[in-house]
CSV table of C-alpha atoms in Angstrom, one decimal:
chain,number,residue,atom,x,y,z
D,1,UNK,CA,43.0,12.2,60.2
D,2,UNK,CA,45.1,10.1,57.8
D,3,UNK,CA,42.9,7.1,58.4
D,4,UNK,CA,39.8,9.1,57.8
D,5,UNK,CA,41.2,10.6,54.5
D,6,UNK,CA,42.1,6.9,53.4
D,7,UNK,CA,38.7,5.7,54.5
D,8,UNK,CA,37.2,8.3,52.2
D,9,UNK,CA,39.3,7.6,49.4
D,10,UNK,CA,38.4,4.0,49.6
D,11,UNK,CA,34.6,4.8,49.7
D,12,UNK,CA,35.0,6.8,46.8
D,13,UNK,CA,36.8,4.1,44.8
D,14,UNK,CA,34.1,1.6,45.7
D,15,UNK,CA,31.6,4.1,44.8
D,16,UNK,CA,33.1,4.9,41.4
D,17,UNK,CA,33.8,1.2,40.6
D,18,UNK,CA,30.3,0.2,41.5
D,19,UNK,CA,28.8,3.2,39.0
D,20,UNK,CA,31.4,2.0,36.4
D,21,UNK,CA,30.1,-1.3,36.6
D,22,UNK,CA,26.5,-0.3,36.6
D,23,UNK,CA,26.9,1.8,33.6
D,24,UNK,CA,28.8,-0.8,31.7
D,25,UNK,CA,26.4,-3.7,32.4
D,26,UNK,CA,24.2,-4.6,29.2
D,27,UNK,CA,20.6,-4.0,28.8
D,28,UNK,CA,20.3,-6.7,26.5
D,29,UNK,CA,21.4,-10.3,27.6
D,30,UNK,CA,22.6,-11.6,24.0
D,31,UNK,CA,23.5,-15.2,25.7
D,32,UNK,CA,20.0,-15.9,26.2
D,33,UNK,CA,18.8,-15.7,22.6
D,34,UNK,CA,16.9,-18.7,21.3
D,35,UNK,CA,17.5,-20.4,24.3
D,36,UNK,CA,15.3,-18.7,26.9
D,37,UNK,CA,13.9,-16.2,25.0
D,38,UNK,CA,13.1,-15.7,21.2
D,39,UNK,CA,15.2,-13.0,19.5
D,40,UNK,CA,15.1,-11.0,16.4
D,41,UNK,CA,18.1,-8.8,15.4
D,42,UNK,CA,18.6,-6.6,12.4
D,43,UNK,CA,21.0,-6.8,10.8
D,44,UNK,CA,21.6,-10.6,11.8
D,45,UNK,CA,24.8,-11.0,14.3
D,46,UNK,CA,24.4,-7.2,15.4
D,47,UNK,CA,24.9,-6.4,19.1
D,48,UNK,CA,21.8,-4.9,20.5
D,49,UNK,CA,23.6,-2.8,23.1
D,50,UNK,CA,25.9,-1.1,20.4
D,51,UNK,CA,24.9,-1.5,16.8
D,52,UNK,CA,21.7,-3.2,16.1
D,53,UNK,CA,19.1,-1.2,13.8
D,54,UNK,CA,16.1,-3.0,15.4
D,55,UNK,CA,16.2,-5.7,18.0
D,56,UNK,CA,13.2,-7.6,19.6
D,57,UNK,CA,13.0,-10.3,22.3
D,58,UNK,CA,10.0,-12.0,23.9
D,59,UNK,CA,9.2,-14.6,26.5
D,60,UNK,CA,5.7,-15.6,28.4
D,61,UNK,CA,5.5,-15.4,31.9
D,62,UNK,CA,2.2,-15.9,33.9
D,63,UNK,CA,0.0,-14.8,30.9
D,64,UNK,CA,2.1,-11.9,30.2
D,65,UNK,CA,4.4,-11.3,27.4
D,66,UNK,CA,7.9,-9.8,28.4
D,67,UNK,CA,9.1,-7.8,25.4
D,68,UNK,CA,12.6,-6.0,24.9
D,69,UNK,CA,12.6,-3.8,21.8
D,70,UNK,CA,14.8,-1.2,20.9
D,71,UNK,CA,17.3,0.0,18.0
D,72,UNK,CA,19.1,2.8,16.7
D,73,UNK,CA,17.4,6.3,16.9
D,74,UNK,CA,18.6,9.8,16.2
D,75,UNK,CA,16.8,11.9,18.7
D,76,UNK,CA,16.6,12.1,22.4
D,77,UNK,CA,12.9,12.0,22.4
D,78,UNK,CA,9.9,12.5,20.1
D,79,UNK,CA,10.7,9.3,18.4
D,80,UNK,CA,9.6,5.6,18.7
D,81,UNK,CA,10.4,2.1,18.0
D,82,UNK,CA,7.3,-0.2,17.4
D,83,UNK,CA,6.7,-4.0,16.8
D,84,UNK,CA,3.7,-5.0,14.8
D,85,UNK,CA,2.1,-8.4,15.4
D,86,UNK,CA,0.5,-9.4,12.2
D,87,UNK,CA,-1.4,-12.2,10.5
D,88,UNK,CA,0.5,-11.7,7.5
D,89,UNK,CA,3.8,-10.2,6.3
D,90,UNK,CA,2.1,-7.1,5.2
D,91,UNK,CA,1.1,-4.0,7.4
D,92,UNK,CA,-2.8,-3.8,8.2
D,93,UNK,CA,-4.9,-5.1,10.8
D,94,UNK,CA,-2.1,-5.5,13.4
D,95,UNK,CA,-1.6,-5.2,17.1
D,96,UNK,CA,1.4,-2.9,17.9
D,97,UNK,CA,3.4,-2.4,20.9
D,98,UNK,CA,5.6,0.6,21.0
D,99,UNK,CA,8.2,2.5,22.9
D,100,UNK,CA,7.7,6.0,22.3
D,101,UNK,CA,8.4,9.6,23.2
D,102,UNK,CA,5.7,12.4,22.7
D,103,UNK,CA,6.0,16.2,23.1
D,104,UNK,CA,9.3,16.0,24.7
D,105,UNK,CA,8.2,13.5,27.3
D,106,UNK,CA,10.2,10.5,28.3
D,107,UNK,CA,10.2,6.9,26.4
D,108,UNK,CA,7.5,4.7,27.7
D,109,UNK,CA,5.3,1.7,26.3
D,110,UNK,CA,2.1,2.4,24.6
D,111,UNK,CA,-0.4,0.1,22.8
D,112,UNK,CA,-1.8,0.8,19.3
D,113,UNK,CA,-3.2,-0.5,16.1
D,114,UNK,CA,-2.6,-0.7,12.5
D,115,UNK,CA,-6.2,-0.8,10.7
D,116,UNK,CA,-4.4,-0.4,7.4
D,117,UNK,CA,-1.5,1.8,6.6
D,118,UNK,CA,-2.3,4.1,9.3
D,119,UNK,CA,-1.8,4.0,13.0
D,120,UNK,CA,-4.1,4.9,16.1
D,121,UNK,CA,-3.9,4.5,19.9
D,122,UNK,CA,-5.7,1.5,21.6
D,123,UNK,CA,-7.2,3.0,24.7
D,124,UNK,CA,-7.1,0.0,26.9
D,125,UNK,CA,-5.6,0.3,30.5
D,126,UNK,CA,-6.5,-2.6,32.3
D,127,UNK,CA,-6.9,-6.3,31.3
D,128,UNK,CA,-9.7,-8.9,31.8
D,129,UNK,CA,-8.0,-9.5,35.4
D,130,UNK,CA,-8.2,-5.8,36.3
D,131,UNK,CA,-4.1,-5.7,36.0
D,132,UNK,CA,-2.3,-3.2,34.2
D,133,UNK,CA,-2.3,-4.1,30.5
D,134,UNK,CA,1.1,-2.6,29.6
D,135,UNK,CA,3.9,-1.8,31.9
D,136,UNK,CA,7.1,-0.1,31.1
D,137,UNK,CA,9.7,-2.0,33.3
D,138,UNK,CA,12.9,-0.3,32.1
D,139,UNK,CA,13.8,2.2,29.3
D,140,UNK,CA,17.3,3.4,28.5
D,141,UNK,CA,19.0,5.6,25.8
D,142,UNK,CA,22.6,5.2,25.5
D,143,UNK,CA,24.8,6.2,22.6
D,144,UNK,CA,21.8,6.5,20.3
D,145,UNK,CA,20.7,2.9,21.2
D,146,UNK,CA,16.9,2.9,22.8
D,147,UNK,CA,16.3,0.0,25.1
D,148,UNK,CA,12.8,-0.8,26.3
D,149,UNK,CA,11.5,-3.8,28.4
D,150,UNK,CA,8.0,-3.8,28.3
D,151,UNK,CA,5.3,-6.2,30.4
D,152,UNK,CA,2.1,-6.7,28.3
D,153,UNK,CA,-0.8,-8.8,29.2
D,154,UNK,CA,-2.2,-11.4,27.0
D,155,UNK,CA,-5.5,-11.5,28.4
D,156,UNK,CA,-7.4,-8.2,27.0
D,157,UNK,CA,-11.0,-7.2,28.3
D,158,UNK,CA,-13.7,-8.9,26.7
D,159,UNK,CA,-14.6,-6.0,24.4
D,160,UNK,CA,-11.3,-6.9,22.6
D,161,UNK,CA,-11.9,-10.7,22.4
D,162,UNK,CA,-12.8,-10.6,18.7
D,163,UNK,CA,-10.5,-7.9,17.7
D,164,UNK,CA,-6.9,-8.1,16.5
D,165,UNK,CA,-6.0,-4.7,18.1
D,166,UNK,CA,-4.2,-6.0,20.9
D,167,UNK,CA,-2.3,-9.6,21.5
D,168,UNK,CA,-4.4,-12.5,22.9
D,169,UNK,CA,-3.2,-15.5,24.7
D,170,UNK,CA,-5.1,-18.0,22.2
D,171,UNK,CA,-3.1,-16.7,19.1
D,172,UNK,CA,0.3,-18.1,18.9
D,173,UNK,CA,1.6,-17.3,15.6
D,174,UNK,CA,2.4,-13.6,14.3
D,175,UNK,CA,4.5,-12.3,11.8
D,176,UNK,CA,6.8,-9.7,13.6
D,177,UNK,CA,7.0,-6.3,12.0
D,178,UNK,CA,9.6,-3.6,13.4
D,179,UNK,CA,9.6,0.0,12.3
D,180,UNK,CA,10.9,3.2,13.9
D,181,UNK,CA,10.6,7.0,13.3
D,182,UNK,CA,9.6,10.2,14.8
D,183,UNK,CA,6.5,11.4,16.5
D,184,UNK,CA,4.2,14.6,16.0
D,185,UNK,CA,2.0,15.5,18.8
D,186,UNK,CA,0.4,12.6,20.2
D,187,UNK,CA,0.8,10.5,16.8
D,188,UNK,CA,3.6,8.5,15.0
D,189,UNK,CA,4.9,9.6,11.7
D,190,UNK,CA,5.0,7.6,8.8
D,191,UNK,CA,8.3,5.2,9.0
D,192,UNK,CA,10.8,5.1,6.2
D,193,UNK,CA,9.7,4.1,2.9
D,194,UNK,CA,13.1,3.7,1.3
D,195,UNK,CA,13.8,0.1,0.8
D,196,UNK,CA,17.6,1.0,0.6
D,197,UNK,CA,17.6,2.6,4.2
D,198,UNK,CA,18.9,0.7,7.0
D,199,UNK,CA,15.6,2.1,8.8
D,200,UNK,CA,13.3,0.5,6.4
D,201,UNK,CA,10.9,-1.8,8.4
D,202,UNK,CA,11.8,-5.4,9.2
D,203,UNK,CA,9.5,-8.2,8.5
D,204,UNK,CA,10.1,-11.5,9.7
D,205,UNK,CA,10.4,-14.2,7.1
D,206,UNK,CA,7.9,-16.6,8.7
D,207,UNK,CA,5.4,-16.4,11.7
D,208,UNK,CA,6.9,-16.3,15.1
D,209,UNK,CA,5.2,-18.4,18.0
D,210,UNK,CA,5.2,-16.0,20.9
D,211,UNK,CA,4.3,-18.9,23.3
D,212,UNK,CA,7.4,-20.9,22.5
D,213,UNK,CA,9.6,-19.5,25.4
D,214,UNK,CA,7.8,-19.7,29.1
D,215,UNK,CA,8.8,-19.1,32.5
D,216,UNK,CA,6.7,-19.3,35.5
D,217,UNK,CA,5.7,-16.8,38.2
D,218,UNK,CA,9.2,-17.1,39.7
D,219,UNK,CA,11.0,-16.6,36.4
D,220,UNK,CA,12.1,-20.5,36.1
D,221,UNK,CA,12.3,-21.8,32.6
D,222,UNK,CA,9.3,-23.8,31.4
D,223,UNK,CA,10.2,-24.4,27.8
D,224,UNK,CA,10.7,-27.7,26.5
D,225,UNK,CA,14.6,-28.6,26.5
D,226,UNK,CA,14.2,-30.1,23.3
D,227,UNK,CA,13.3,-26.8,21.7
D,228,UNK,CA,16.5,-25.3,23.0
D,229,UNK,CA,18.5,-26.0,20.1
D,230,UNK,CA,22.2,-25.0,19.8
D,231,UNK,CA,22.2,-21.0,19.8
D,232,UNK,CA,24.8,-20.9,16.9
D,233,UNK,CA,22.7,-23.2,14.6
D,234,UNK,CA,19.7,-20.9,15.2
D,235,UNK,CA,21.6,-18.0,14.2
D,236,UNK,CA,22.8,-19.4,11.2
D,237,UNK,CA,19.3,-20.4,10.4
D,238,UNK,CA,18.0,-16.9,11.1
D,239,UNK,CA,20.6,-15.5,8.6
D,240,UNK,CA,19.2,-17.7,6.1
D,241,UNK,CA,15.8,-16.9,6.7
D,242,UNK,CA,16.6,-13.1,6.9
D,243,UNK,CA,18.1,-13.6,3.2
D,244,UNK,CA,15.1,-15.6,2.1
D,245,UNK,CA,12.8,-12.8,3.6
D,246,UNK,CA,14.7,-10.1,1.9
D,247,UNK,CA,14.3,-11.8,-1.6
D,248,UNK,CA,10.8,-12.4,-0.9
D,249,UNK,CA,10.0,-9.0,0.0
D,250,UNK,CA,12.0,-7.8,-3.1
D,251,UNK,CA,9.8,-10.0,-5.1
D,252,UNK,CA,6.9,-8.9,-3.9
D,253,UNK,CA,7.5,-5.4,-4.2
D,254,UNK,CA,8.5,-6.0,-7.9
D,255,UNK,CA,5.3,-7.6,-8.5
D,256,UNK,CA,3.4,-4.7,-7.1
D,257,UNK,CA,5.5,-2.3,-9.2
D,258,UNK,CA,4.7,-4.3,-12.4
D,259,UNK,CA,1.1,-4.3,-11.4
D,260,UNK,CA,1.2,-0.6,-11.1
D,261,UNK,CA,2.8,0.2,-14.3
D,262,UNK,CA,0.5,-2.3,-16.1
D,263,UNK,CA,-2.5,-0.5,-14.8
D,264,UNK,CA,-1.4,2.8,-15.5
D,265,UNK,CA,-0.6,1.8,-19.2
D,266,UNK,CA,-3.7,-0.2,-19.4
D,267,UNK,CA,-6.2,2.1,-18.2
D,268,UNK,CA,-4.5,5.6,-18.6
D,269,UNK,CA,-3.3,4.9,-22.4
D,270,UNK,CA,-5.3,2.2,-24.0
D,271,UNK,CA,-8.7,2.0,-22.4
D,272,UNK,CA,-8.9,6.0,-22.4
D,273,UNK,CA,-7.7,6.3,-25.9
D,274,UNK,CA,-10.5,3.6,-26.9
D,275,UNK,CA,-13.0,5.4,-25.0
D,276,UNK,CA,-12.4,8.8,-26.6
D,277,UNK,CA,-12.1,7.4,-30.1
D,278,UNK,CA,-15.6,6.0,-30.0
D,279,UNK,CA,-17.1,9.2,-28.5
D,280,UNK,CA,-15.4,11.7,-30.7
D,281,UNK,CA,-14.3,10.0,-33.9
D,282,UNK,CA,-17.5,8.5,-35.1
D,283,UNK,CA,-17.9,11.3,-37.7
D,284,UNK,CA,-14.1,11.1,-38.9
D,285,UNK,CA,-12.9,9.3,-42.1
D,286,UNK,CA,-16.6,8.4,-43.2
D,287,UNK,CA,-15.3,7.2,-46.4
D,288,UNK,CA,-12.5,5.0,-45.3
D,289,UNK,CA,-13.2,1.3,-44.0
D,290,UNK,CA,-10.9,-1.5,-43.0
D,291,UNK,CA,-12.7,-5.0,-43.4
D,292,UNK,CA,-15.6,-3.3,-44.0
D,293,UNK,CA,-15.7,-1.5,-40.7
D,294,UNK,CA,-15.1,2.3,-40.1
D,295,UNK,CA,-11.6,3.4,-38.7
D,296,UNK,CA,-13.0,4.8,-35.4
D,297,UNK,CA,-14.6,1.2,-34.7
D,298,UNK,CA,-11.1,-0.4,-35.2
D,299,UNK,CA,-9.4,2.0,-33.0
D,300,UNK,CA,-12.1,1.6,-30.3
D,301,UNK,CA,-12.2,-2.3,-30.5
D,302,UNK,CA,-8.5,-2.7,-30.5
D,303,UNK,CA,-7.3,-0.3,-28.2
D,304,UNK,CA,-9.9,-1.6,-25.6
D,305,UNK,CA,-9.0,-5.3,-26.2
D,306,UNK,CA,-5.2,-4.4,-25.4
D,307,UNK,CA,-6.1,-2.5,-22.5
D,308,UNK,CA,-8.3,-5.3,-21.1
D,309,UNK,CA,-5.6,-7.6,-21.9
D,310,UNK,CA,-3.1,-5.5,-19.8
D,311,UNK,CA,-5.5,-5.1,-16.9
D,312,UNK,CA,-6.1,-8.8,-16.6
D,313,UNK,CA,-2.3,-9.5,-16.4
D,314,UNK,CA,-2.0,-6.5,-13.8
D,315,UNK,CA,-4.8,-8.2,-11.9
D,316,UNK,CA,-3.3,-11.7,-11.7
D,317,UNK,CA,0.1,-10.2,-10.9
D,318,UNK,CA,-1.2,-8.5,-7.7
D,319,UNK,CA,-2.9,-11.6,-6.6
D,320,UNK,CA,0.3,-13.5,-7.0
D,321,UNK,CA,2.1,-10.9,-4.9
D,322,UNK,CA,-0.7,-11.1,-2.2
D,323,UNK,CA,-0.2,-14.8,-2.2
D,324,UNK,CA,-3.7,-15.1,-3.8
D,325,UNK,CA,-5.4,-13.3,-0.9
D,326,UNK,CA,-8.0,-10.6,-1.4
D,327,UNK,CA,-6.9,-7.5,0.6
D,328,UNK,CA,-10.2,-5.2,-0.1
D,329,UNK,CA,-13.1,-5.2,2.2
D,330,UNK,CA,-14.5,-8.2,3.9
D,331,UNK,CA,-16.9,-9.3,6.2
D,332,UNK,CA,-14.1,-10.8,8.5
D,333,UNK,CA,-12.4,-7.2,8.8
D,334,UNK,CA,-13.0,-4.4,11.1
D,335,UNK,CA,-14.9,-1.8,9.8
D,336,UNK,CA,-11.9,0.6,10.2
D,337,UNK,CA,-9.6,-1.6,8.1
D,338,UNK,CA,-12.5,-1.9,5.4
D,339,UNK,CA,-12.5,1.9,5.2
D,340,UNK,CA,-8.5,2.0,4.9
D,341,UNK,CA,-7.1,3.2,1.7
D,342,UNK,CA,-5.9,-0.2,0.6
D,343,UNK,CA,-9.0,-1.6,0.9
D,344,UNK,CA,-11.0,1.2,-1.0
D,345,UNK,CA,-8.2,1.0,-4.0
D,346,UNK,CA,-8.9,-2.8,-4.1
D,347,UNK,CA,-12.4,-2.7,-4.5
D,348,UNK,CA,-12.6,0.2,-6.7
D,349,UNK,CA,-10.1,-1.3,-9.1
D,350,UNK,CA,-11.8,-4.9,-8.8
D,351,UNK,CA,-15.1,-3.1,-9.9
D,352,UNK,CA,-13.5,-1.2,-12.6
D,353,UNK,CA,-11.7,-4.0,-14.0
D,354,UNK,CA,-14.8,-6.4,-14.0
D,355,UNK,CA,-17.1,-3.7,-15.7
D,356,UNK,CA,-14.4,-3.2,-18.4
D,357,UNK,CA,-14.0,-6.8,-18.9
D,358,UNK,CA,-17.7,-7.2,-19.1
D,359,UNK,CA,-18.0,-4.6,-22.0
D,360,UNK,CA,-16.9,-6.9,-24.9
D,361,UNK,CA,-18.9,-9.7,-23.8
D,362,UNK,CA,-22.0,-7.4,-23.8
D,363,UNK,CA,-20.9,-5.8,-27.1
D,364,UNK,CA,-21.1,-9.3,-28.7
D,365,UNK,CA,-24.7,-9.7,-28.1
D,366,UNK,CA,-25.8,-6.1,-29.0
D,367,UNK,CA,-28.5,-5.7,-31.5
D,368,UNK,CA,-28.3,-4.7,-35.0
D,369,UNK,CA,-27.7,-0.9,-35.9
D,370,UNK,CA,-31.3,-0.6,-37.3
D,371,UNK,CA,-33.0,-2.0,-34.2
D,372,UNK,CA,-35.3,0.4,-32.0
D,373,UNK,CA,-33.5,-1.2,-28.9
D,374,UNK,CA,-29.8,-0.1,-30.2
D,375,UNK,CA,-30.0,3.0,-28.3
D,376,UNK,CA,-30.8,1.1,-25.1
D,377,UNK,CA,-27.4,-0.8,-25.7
D,378,UNK,CA,-25.4,2.5,-26.4
D,379,UNK,CA,-26.7,4.0,-23.2
D,380,UNK,CA,-25.7,1.3,-20.9
D,381,UNK,CA,-22.6,0.5,-22.9
D,382,UNK,CA,-21.5,4.1,-22.5
D,383,UNK,CA,-22.5,4.6,-19.1
D,384,UNK,CA,-21.0,1.5,-17.6
D,385,UNK,CA,-17.7,2.2,-19.8
D,386,UNK,CA,-17.7,5.7,-18.2
D,387,UNK,CA,-18.2,4.6,-14.5
D,388,UNK,CA,-15.3,2.0,-15.0
D,389,UNK,CA,-13.2,4.7,-16.1
D,390,UNK,CA,-13.9,6.9,-13.3
D,391,UNK,CA,-13.3,3.9,-10.7
D,392,UNK,CA,-10.1,3.3,-12.4
D,393,UNK,CA,-9.2,6.9,-12.2
D,394,UNK,CA,-10.1,7.1,-8.6
D,395,UNK,CA,-8.2,3.6,-7.6
D,396,UNK,CA,-5.2,5.0,-9.6
D,397,UNK,CA,-5.4,8.5,-7.6
D,398,UNK,CA,-5.4,6.6,-4.2
D,399,UNK,CA,-2.3,4.6,-5.1
D,400,UNK,CA,-0.4,7.6,-6.1
D,401,UNK,CA,-1.4,9.6,-3.1
D,402,UNK,CA,-1.3,6.9,-0.4
D,403,UNK,CA,1.1,4.1,-1.6
D,404,UNK,CA,4.3,6.3,-1.4
D,405,UNK,CA,6.8,3.3,-1.1
D,406,UNK,CA,6.0,2.6,-4.9
D,407,UNK,CA,7.4,5.6,-6.1
D,408,UNK,CA,11.1,7.1,-6.0
D,409,UNK,CA,9.4,10.5,-5.9
D,410,UNK,CA,5.8,10.6,-4.9
D,411,UNK,CA,5.4,14.3,-5.4
D,412,UNK,CA,6.5,14.0,-8.8
D,413,UNK,CA,4.1,11.2,-9.5
D,414,UNK,CA,1.4,13.0,-8.3
D,415,UNK,CA,2.0,16.1,-10.4
D,416,UNK,CA,2.3,14.0,-13.4
D,417,UNK,CA,-0.9,12.2,-12.8
D,418,UNK,CA,-2.9,15.5,-12.0
D,419,UNK,CA,-1.6,16.7,-15.4
D,420,UNK,CA,-2.7,13.7,-17.2
D,421,UNK,CA,-6.2,14.1,-15.7
D,422,UNK,CA,-6.2,18.0,-16.4
D,423,UNK,CA,-5.2,17.8,-20.0
D,424,UNK,CA,-7.7,14.6,-20.2
D,425,UNK,CA,-10.7,16.9,-19.0
D,426,UNK,CA,-9.5,19.8,-21.1
D,427,UNK,CA,-9.5,17.5,-24.4
D,428,UNK,CA,-13.0,16.0,-23.3
D,429,UNK,CA,-14.3,19.7,-22.8
D,430,UNK,CA,-13.0,21.0,-26.3
D,431,UNK,CA,-14.5,17.8,-28.1
D,432,UNK,CA,-17.8,18.3,-26.3
D,433,UNK,CA,-17.7,22.0,-27.5
D,434,UNK,CA,-16.9,20.8,-31.1
D,435,UNK,CA,-19.8,18.3,-30.8
D,436,UNK,CA,-22.1,21.1,-29.8
D,437,UNK,CA,-21.1,23.4,-32.6
D,438,UNK,CA,-21.7,20.5,-35.1
D,439,UNK,CA,-25.1,19.9,-33.6
D,440,UNK,CA,-25.9,23.8,-33.7
D,441,UNK,CA,-24.9,23.8,-37.5
D,442,UNK,CA,-27.2,20.9,-38.2
D,443,UNK,CA,-30.2,22.6,-36.5
D,444,UNK,CA,-29.6,26.0,-38.3
D,445,UNK,CA,-28.9,24.2,-41.6
D,446,UNK,CA,-31.8,24.9,-44.4
D,447,UNK,CA,-31.2,21.9,-46.3
D,448,UNK,CA,-29.2,18.8,-45.4
D,449,UNK,CA,-27.1,19.4,-48.4
D,450,UNK,CA,-25.6,22.6,-46.5
D,451,UNK,CA,-24.1,19.9,-44.1
D,452,UNK,CA,-23.0,16.7,-46.0
D,453,UNK,CA,-24.4,14.8,-49.0
D,454,UNK,CA,-24.4,11.1,-49.3
D,455,UNK,CA,-23.6,9.8,-52.5
D,456,UNK,CA,-23.4,6.2,-54.2
D,457,UNK,CA,-20.6,5.8,-56.5
D,458,UNK,CA,-19.7,2.4,-58.2
D,459,UNK,CA,-22.0,0.8,-55.7
D,460,UNK,CA,-20.3,2.4,-52.7
D,461,UNK,CA,-21.8,5.0,-50.4
D,462,UNK,CA,-19.7,8.2,-50.4
D,463,UNK,CA,-19.9,11.3,-47.9
D,464,UNK,CA,-19.3,14.6,-48.9
D,465,UNK,CA,-19.3,17.4,-46.6
D,466,UNK,CA,-19.2,21.2,-46.5
D,467,UNK,CA,-16.0,23.0,-45.8
D,468,UNK,CA,-17.8,24.6,-42.5
D,469,UNK,CA,-18.5,21.0,-41.4
D,470,UNK,CA,-14.9,19.5,-42.4
D,471,UNK,CA,-13.3,22.4,-40.2
D,472,UNK,CA,-14.9,21.2,-36.9
D,473,UNK,CA,-14.3,17.6,-37.8
D,474,UNK,CA,-10.7,18.2,-38.6
D,475,UNK,CA,-10.1,20.1,-35.3
D,476,UNK,CA,-10.5,17.0,-33.4
D,477,UNK,CA,-7.1,15.7,-35.0
D,478,UNK,CA,-4.8,18.2,-33.4
D,479,UNK,CA,-6.5,18.1,-30.0
D,480,UNK,CA,-6.3,14.3,-29.9
D,481,UNK,CA,-2.5,14.4,-31.1
D,482,UNK,CA,-2.0,16.8,-28.0
D,483,UNK,CA,-3.7,14.3,-25.8
D,484,UNK,CA,-1.7,11.3,-27.1
D,485,UNK,CA,1.6,13.2,-26.4
D,486,UNK,CA,0.8,14.4,-22.9
D,487,UNK,CA,-0.9,10.9,-22.1
D,488,UNK,CA,1.8,8.8,-23.4
D,489,UNK,CA,4.6,11.1,-21.8
D,490,UNK,CA,3.1,11.2,-18.4
D,491,UNK,CA,2.2,7.6,-18.3
D,492,UNK,CA,5.7,6.6,-19.0
D,493,UNK,CA,7.1,9.3,-16.7
D,494,UNK,CA,5.0,7.9,-13.8
D,495,UNK,CA,6.0,4.1,-14.8
D,496,UNK,CA,9.5,4.9,-14.6
D,497,UNK,CA,9.0,6.5,-11.2
D,498,UNK,CA,7.4,3.3,-10.1
D,499,UNK,CA,10.1,0.9,-11.9
D,500,UNK,CA,13.3,2.9,-10.3
D,501,UNK,CA,11.7,2.8,-6.7
């Protein structure tokens, strides 16, 4: 009896010891990093099993990519950690491999795609060899650290051969983007947009060769020994690269913020005011000239030239931020990416700016005021000016609504811009009403002297108007002043929201 008790105690002890050892065994083998597998750790030198915000490892085996991905999450389900494989350090046209949970289900691997700033599922289950496209080898969630081991084919079906929606064997270099967040239904929610948050997405400072670390079908290492540099040396190099990446990303975002601020100021203040001055102030200050030209013309020309100069600077800055790469629609991009909000914003902004820049050139070659063709110039000059302004208005609204990371408070920025649009619309309606009233007075007048008289005094033309006509012209001043106050106030506030982000 005593022997049986001792035997049971021994069995229990051995079972308990085995369970403890199994539980304490780490999922992520850090000692293999940069020797037999590539590793990315965020922050640098963190431990993937205890305190990494993000971690990612990779090696290739038999035309498949073995991936370890994970990091810190705050929920037991309905969350995700995803790695994007991109041709550039920006989100858009990226193949995505995610470890995600939806509707309370366990975490598992899933393939998706970022056409632009959005995400959708890639519905492909089998590869070109009729093998499972993505396998989930192992998933664990211990003390808030999610670990996923995934096995992904690099030979997609032929229908994906010309698409960036999935990884391919013949493409080696990718920028690695890692993000996390929560899920809603069967979709990923947007990741953190706060650059000061530790959950802000990670972007590799340079492209990564996913074919660098290879193993044969039996797991034997095939990598060139010369590439297996000392692990400590690589870790030190990674620290430098991560610091450089952080600085590069900060610099890029700063340029984007400057671009946004300049476009807001250029279009919403200078160009808009210049357009309104030409449309509604031609009849004001009829007897005041500066350098032989009426005041309204000086306002229109000066404000437009300043606005055009500001938009040219903003245009150059965004190209510098994007490394002189066009981010708008292209025949080399998918239809889905061409229809993304980023592409629409780019093409609308480009067209609006080009038309605005062409306006002064067209004005230089305009016909004389007495020419019968002058009305044609006025029609095209005015029409293209309005179309450019509407294009810029649309591009700005897209940025305010969809580029949330550029604003400290996107809701406040949206409310301010809607206020600006509403006030501008009200000012236009009031001024059009005044224009119609002046036209009706002209129509009803029995004699032109009831409206205004043009006299010549000392060789100069002098316009004298009736009190009734003066009243309507003078009403434009408080309306315009109201517009300027709201216009400048909202634009400065939006610029501050951008600048402080």
